[in-house]
């Protein structure tokens, strides 16, 4: 399992380069993407596609190659394999057959972002990508918010402002760091309270680049929310239809509608 650069090609390790030359085949997410890396370092090892859509079938094929005497390297498009990328199934299949799995460390957006963030590093948790839907995302943030550690997530640029709004609503005005385009030409760290980072991003025409979000474990003063039943009654008093009010409270708080109904019946 060989880590590859997340942007700057100089981050490719000497050990990783040697092994990519020595193995019989390289399993990779996108053969075109990996081929550019191999061409840069004049590596002629053949590639085989291994991605989320063919992972189940390809894992068995890779294990068969290894058992026939071949050596296989697994890489992702960028960074360390298996970290929010394919690879888990082939590792499991190999271990089940008694095959040795060797990690070859290197670039990782998680660790690079943490190292440059300025947030506590003695305890941290990586949560991958947050759910794309608001309700599920808020539930996830509420659960992660109980963890006494710096929280780290990946996020897509087109969702970052919505996600930060949910962070503020669920976790309050915590200190956060948004690491963007790590190791690349336009690498950037935005640091501050949630609202400060949102203000900085909102001044830009568009949001671009690979983003890693870090959230401090501090217990910031959270946004005070009225009880669920009271929130529904306030919306209805303001002229909203009862059903719409129930839907809105459920959506805003990451609850199922039945949970809001239960609160109204108490």
XYZ file of C-alpha atoms in Angstrom:
266
model
C 0.000 0.000 0.000
C 2.029 2.946 -1.302
C 1.249 6.588 -0.533
C 1.581 9.032 -3.422
C 1.779 12.854 -3.482
C -1.356 14.909 -2.815
C -0.069 17.725 -4.998
C 3.667 18.309 -4.942
C 5.460 15.478 -6.752
C 8.563 16.048 -4.617
C 6.653 14.437 -1.736
C 6.997 11.000 -3.355
C 9.270 8.947 -1.100
C 12.415 7.182 -2.278
C 11.099 3.892 -0.929
C 7.806 4.366 -2.743
C 9.583 5.045 -6.039
C 11.799 1.979 -5.670
C 8.847 -0.291 -4.962
C 6.760 1.085 -7.821
C 9.627 0.098 -10.115
C 10.073 -3.335 -8.554
C 6.497 -4.656 -8.325
C 4.875 -6.620 -11.147
C 1.706 -4.531 -11.310
C 0.280 -1.333 -9.813
C -3.414 -1.284 -8.874
C -4.731 2.272 -9.019
C -7.995 4.232 -8.991
C -7.489 6.002 -12.316
C -4.825 4.524 -14.583
C -4.523 7.801 -16.501
C -3.873 9.772 -13.327
C -1.300 7.317 -11.990
C 0.362 7.041 -15.393
C 1.218 10.739 -15.244
C 3.009 10.134 -11.944
C 4.835 7.111 -13.361
C 5.833 8.985 -16.511
C 7.246 11.819 -14.425
C 9.558 9.390 -12.638
C 10.202 7.209 -15.725
C 8.535 4.121 -14.219
C 7.355 1.505 -16.728
C 5.437 -0.851 -14.412
C 2.012 -1.791 -15.884
C -1.155 -0.512 -14.196
C -4.492 -2.128 -13.436
C -7.641 -0.195 -12.499
C -8.863 -0.696 -8.929
C -11.641 1.664 -7.855
C -14.885 1.740 -5.882
C -16.929 0.331 -8.772
C -14.822 -2.798 -9.393
C -13.199 -3.173 -5.968
C -15.036 -6.344 -4.937
C -14.159 -8.308 -8.070
C -10.674 -6.863 -8.490
C -9.633 -7.678 -4.912
C -9.915 -11.394 -5.634
C -7.991 -11.027 -8.892
C -5.161 -9.177 -7.163
C -4.914 -11.838 -4.464
C -4.732 -14.517 -7.173
C -1.861 -12.641 -8.839
C 0.004 -12.506 -5.535
C -0.541 -16.206 -4.888
C 0.840 -16.949 -8.353
C 4.073 -15.236 -7.352
C 3.547 -11.630 -8.436
C 3.977 -8.579 -6.235
C 1.286 -5.901 -6.264
C 1.365 -2.236 -5.273
C -1.893 -0.470 -4.465
C -2.064 3.320 -4.826
C -4.862 5.887 -4.763
C -5.069 8.971 -6.952
C -3.448 11.003 -4.184
C -2.290 10.394 -0.633
C -2.426 7.205 1.406
C -4.515 4.292 0.079
C -7.652 3.360 2.074
C -7.958 6.837 3.644
C -11.329 7.807 2.115
C -10.184 5.780 -0.910
C -10.470 2.155 -2.122
C -8.159 -0.549 -0.794
C -9.861 -2.010 2.253
C -11.244 -5.065 0.451
C -7.947 -6.099 -1.077
C -6.207 -5.751 2.289
C -8.880 -7.895 3.941
C -8.728 -10.490 1.169
C -4.941 -10.649 1.369
C -4.873 -11.039 5.134
C -7.516 -13.764 5.009
C -5.225 -15.739 2.666
C -2.144 -15.204 4.830
C -0.558 -12.676 2.465
C 1.713 -10.022 3.930
C 0.428 -6.441 3.628
C 3.091 -3.734 3.828
C 2.168 -0.047 4.303
C 4.560 2.414 2.684
C 3.830 5.794 4.310
C 3.978 9.158 2.643
C 1.737 12.133 1.932
C -1.572 12.456 3.802
C -3.860 15.476 3.716
C -5.106 14.623 7.213
C -1.682 14.798 8.836
C -0.446 17.696 6.704
C -3.494 19.768 7.638
C -3.176 18.886 11.315
C 0.528 19.733 11.402
C -0.064 23.187 9.932
C -3.334 23.986 11.666
C -2.201 25.309 15.018
C -4.897 23.233 16.741
C -4.093 20.645 19.445
C -2.475 17.514 18.026
C -2.335 15.284 21.121
C -5.698 13.725 20.205
C -7.493 13.909 16.881
C -10.235 12.051 15.008
C -10.660 11.762 11.248
C -14.252 11.494 10.068
C -13.758 11.282 6.303
C -16.402 13.122 4.293
C -19.440 14.420 6.177
C -22.842 13.347 4.776
C -24.009 15.517 1.857
C -27.552 15.970 3.192
C -28.062 18.562 5.902
C -30.072 16.437 8.328
C -27.595 13.576 8.295
C -24.679 15.995 8.419
C -26.008 17.718 11.526
C -26.571 14.394 13.243
C -23.001 13.391 12.436
C -21.623 16.687 13.726
C -23.608 16.346 16.951
C -22.111 12.901 17.518
C -18.563 13.962 16.645
C -18.956 17.058 18.801
C -18.889 14.895 21.918
C -15.395 13.648 21.115
C -12.601 15.275 23.119
C -10.244 15.674 20.176
C -9.495 17.871 17.185
C -11.934 16.801 14.461
C -10.801 16.449 10.854
C -13.040 16.067 7.793
C -12.733 16.268 4.039
C -15.270 18.476 2.279
C -16.156 19.339 -1.302
C -15.784 23.026 -2.229
C -19.388 23.322 -3.433
C -20.659 22.228 0.009
C -18.201 23.991 2.303
C -20.386 27.014 3.155
C -23.386 24.813 3.946
C -21.209 22.589 6.108
C -19.768 25.533 8.034
C -23.300 26.834 8.652
C -24.134 23.442 10.160
C -20.959 23.459 12.247
C -21.996 26.806 13.719
C -25.570 25.633 14.362
C -24.574 22.330 15.971
C -21.205 22.990 17.612
C -21.234 26.745 18.041
C -18.483 29.253 17.334
C -15.564 26.907 17.746
C -12.135 27.654 16.354
C -11.691 25.997 12.990
C -9.048 25.723 10.303
C -9.772 25.206 6.624
C -6.740 23.822 4.791
C -7.044 24.218 1.038
C -4.906 22.886 -1.827
C -2.324 21.327 0.503
C 1.216 21.059 -0.937
C 0.082 22.763 -4.148
C 0.941 26.171 -5.555
C -2.067 27.884 -3.925
C -1.876 26.164 -0.543
C -3.862 28.120 2.045
C -4.855 27.913 5.706
C -7.903 29.894 6.855
C -7.998 30.102 10.659
C -10.524 31.613 13.051
C -13.983 31.187 14.511
C -16.558 29.611 12.216
C -18.173 32.940 11.346
C -14.793 34.499 10.523
C -13.911 31.747 8.057
C -17.400 31.919 6.531
C -16.997 35.675 6.057
C -13.641 35.186 4.341
C -15.032 32.531 1.994
C -18.221 34.461 1.251
C -16.171 37.284 -0.221
C -14.949 34.968 -2.979
C -16.849 34.451 -6.217
C -16.478 30.663 -6.033
C -15.022 28.038 -3.727
C -12.284 25.930 -5.283
C -9.728 23.319 -4.367
C -9.361 20.226 -2.216
C -10.448 21.119 1.326
C -9.679 19.668 4.740
C -11.698 21.025 7.671
C -10.378 20.912 11.229
C -12.551 21.752 14.230
C -11.193 22.542 17.682
C -12.290 20.352 20.578
C -12.955 23.382 22.757
C -16.428 23.623 24.191
C -17.538 26.831 22.554
C -20.779 28.510 23.498
C -23.254 26.796 21.208
C -26.185 28.416 19.537
C -29.026 28.205 22.062
C -32.039 26.461 20.564
C -35.553 26.490 21.913
C -37.127 23.115 22.762
C -38.430 21.331 19.679
C -42.115 21.788 20.504
C -41.597 25.460 21.287
C -39.718 25.989 18.020
C -42.645 24.506 16.054
C -45.200 26.648 17.922
C -43.167 29.808 17.257
C -43.116 29.113 13.530
C -46.857 28.409 13.471
C -47.504 31.609 15.456
C -45.510 33.440 12.811
C -47.882 32.250 10.100
C -46.263 29.011 8.870
C -48.424 25.948 8.247
C -48.036 23.344 11.014
C -46.729 20.637 8.666
C -44.201 23.005 7.116
C -43.097 24.087 10.592
C -42.558 20.458 11.596
C -40.546 19.786 8.436
C -38.412 22.884 8.965
C -37.584 22.088 12.604
C -36.762 18.492 11.662
C -34.520 19.652 8.820
C -32.765 22.377 10.805
C -32.005 20.075 13.744
C -31.208 16.907 11.847
C -34.233 15.083 13.272
C -36.741 12.701 11.751
C -40.275 14.118 11.520
C -41.510 11.402 13.887
C -39.125 12.746 16.533
C -40.659 16.201 16.183
C -44.185 14.724 16.397
C -43.152 12.853 19.569
C -41.909 16.112 21.112
C -45.224 17.814 20.318
C -47.176 15.043 22.012
C -45.320 15.217 25.297
